[in-house]
Amino acid sequence: MAQCLAFMLLFLISSLISTVGLPVKPPAELLQLGDVGGGGLLSVDASDLHEASRDFGGVARADPPAAVFQPRAAGDVAALLRAAHGSARGFRVSARGHGHSISGQSQAPGGVVVDMSHGPGAAARAEAPTRALPAYSAALGGHYVDVWGGDLWIDVLNWTLSHGGLAPRSWTDYLYLSVGGTLSNAGISGQAFHHGPQISNVYELDVVTGKGEVVTCSETENPELFFGALGGLGQFGIITRARIALERAPQRVRWIRALYSNFTEFTADQERLISLGAGVRRFDYVEGFVVAAEGLINNWRSSFFSPQNPVKLSSLKHHTGVLYCLEVTKNYDDDTAASVDQDVDALLGDLNFLPGTVFTTDLPYVDFLDRVHKAELKLRAKGMWEVPHPWLNLFVPASRIADFDRGVFRGILGGRTASAGGPILIYPMNKHKWDPRSSVVTPDEEVFYLVAFLRSALPGAPESLSTEALARQNQLILDFCAEAGIGAKQYLPNHKGQDDWIEHFGAARWERFARLKAEYDPRAILATGQGIFPPPGSPAVVSDL
């Protein structure tokens, strides 16, 4: 019986698309795809369907997709979307990179998940000559590289470093994310104050729209789709190619952390550091996080201890409750190593951190960029990685960040950040480094902060750190921001209904967003897991909480 079903599905789909695994009964729309062509692989294997229904957040549940599609090229994606767009009822199609969405955004219950981890990038890992080499453009004024939308940033980095010593300019803290995934959101890290987010460092895209059209777009060619897709949450198309801006990669990094007990001094120093213009001494990366004084000696990362910089925490013995850690880096090469001490000392000399709480380490540039993956490997070994991650990411205007500190860090959390369930990041960015034509929503101020609650619900943890408890705390934080008029906006947003999405965008931006949706995905078949537009067919993704 399984063989008969497999043969029927294979015949009805196409002789050019392979079907693998033990098939389940697909919806009628999928059976009527006809000849979509190409070299993609359509899988109905139960394990593939189960994997495609999961994400890193682990807090959203949905019925599995009817199939998982593994494209080998943009034409395969286009053929699938043409079939979906032209089918009688339409069916959901969602792109999935490395599965790191946190609220079911890449799920497509009853539809098709496009597994972008396959494709030219995957082939290039085995056959390096098939991957595009970095190139120089006089018109663009710099180097660039063309990459598949499903490529991981770590693979892009390794490729460009090995071909010219180049690297992308802007990063996320974690490199095992797909290019298309981060460009559909923004892509931020401690370099964003200087270079802007990743969406400010891409020259060109190939986007397959919800109508199955492959559209090349840039600032000058099809600009509405280009800027709409950047930060567009996958609503207008699937990014299959991105032209990424490159720069010469430094060889080494001086990584520095310093502690503060005074929040006003902490944020003033952060904002001063991101205001330093080109041509003057400045750090290359500025972030920060919230810590707790209790247990700090035992919990402080050992990588920041060195014989040249002994730990001096005696100055903290009178501090309790919340502390704030400034985290900065200075890039350098072997031929500039002699001046890095002078540059760092000059920059640190103007800051107001607690005496005796500066910790430094030097390491290769790649090791710094890949630092979170090293932590991931340790957590995986302890069974602490594939657990629910009820994360909350907010953009908070600088004018209200002190109110946020009082209301959340010292209020809702009660200063108990040591038991918050995971890191709490806080760092500022400059709005003028973000192109207002993109779809990303940020506060209406020149300086705004990312505040990221990156908590994990670990097995055996207290009830206060359960998935449900952390989700309730997230809601308390959102309610506080709304009631206090903080003006915060969600990053990697997750809203409950279209009215909430309209409020998130604001009337003018929503009108543009909805217009682009109607133009490029008129049947609303793409990225239905975001919950922005009513999807075709089966029920929407819901939360377990």
Short mmCIF file of C-alpha atoms in Angstrom, two decimals, residues 263 289-292 294 320-324 390 392 394 403-426 451-455 464-465 469-478 480:
data_model
loop_
_atom_site.label_atom_id
_atom_site.label_comp_id
_atom_site.label_asym_id
_atom_site.label_seq_id
_atom_site.Cartn_x
_atom_site.Cartn_y
_atom_site.Cartn_z
CA PHE A 263 22.38 52.02 35.22
CA PHE A 289 23.93 42.43 29.47
CA VAL A 290 22.29 42.38 32.85
CA VAL A 291 23.81 40.26 35.60
CA ALA A 292 23.36 39.79 39.32
CA GLU A 294 25.12 37.36 43.96
CA THR A 320 23.73 43.35 45.75
CA GLY A 321 20.99 42.97 43.19
CA VAL A 322 21.39 44.10 39.59
CA LEU A 323 24.69 44.79 37.87
CA TYR A 324 25.28 45.69 34.24
CA PRO A 390 10.30 31.44 25.35
CA LEU A 392 11.27 38.04 24.10
CA LEU A 394 12.27 44.34 22.31
CA ASP A 403 12.00 53.58 33.08
CA PHE A 404 12.35 50.11 31.60
CA ASP A 405 15.17 49.34 34.05
CA ARG A 406 13.07 50.41 37.03
CA GLY A 407 9.93 48.67 35.83
CA VAL A 408 11.44 45.41 34.56
CA PHE A 409 14.97 44.66 35.78
CA ARG A 410 14.34 46.03 39.27
CA GLY A 411 10.56 45.65 39.21
CA ILE A 412 9.10 42.59 37.46
CA LEU A 413 12.34 40.63 37.79
CA GLY A 414 12.91 42.07 41.26
CA GLY A 415 16.68 42.19 40.71
CA ARG A 416 16.78 38.38 40.43
CA THR A 417 18.53 38.29 37.09
CA ALA A 418 20.80 35.47 38.27
CA SER A 419 17.73 33.23 38.22
CA ALA A 420 16.13 34.74 35.12
CA GLY A 421 16.60 31.55 33.10
CA GLY A 422 19.15 32.83 30.62
CA PRO A 423 21.04 35.87 29.33
CA ILE A 424 19.44 39.30 29.19
CA LEU A 425 21.13 41.44 26.56
CA ILE A 426 20.91 45.22 26.39
CA VAL A 451 16.63 44.28 25.18
CA ALA A 452 16.62 40.52 24.65
CA PHE A 453 15.36 38.04 27.24
CA LEU A 454 16.99 34.83 25.99
CA ARG A 455 15.63 32.39 28.53
CA SER A 464 9.39 29.86 38.20
CA LEU A 465 11.56 28.96 35.21
CA ALA A 469 6.06 30.92 33.96
CA LEU A 470 8.56 32.56 31.62
CA ALA A 471 5.81 33.18 29.06
CA ARG A 472 3.68 34.83 31.76
CA GLN A 473 6.63 37.00 32.72
CA ASN A 474 7.11 38.00 29.09
CA GLN A 475 3.48 39.09 29.00
CA LEU A 476 3.96 41.10 32.20
CA ILE A 477 6.86 42.90 30.52
CA LEU A 478 4.77 43.64 27.43
CA PHE A 480 4.18 47.11 31.56
#
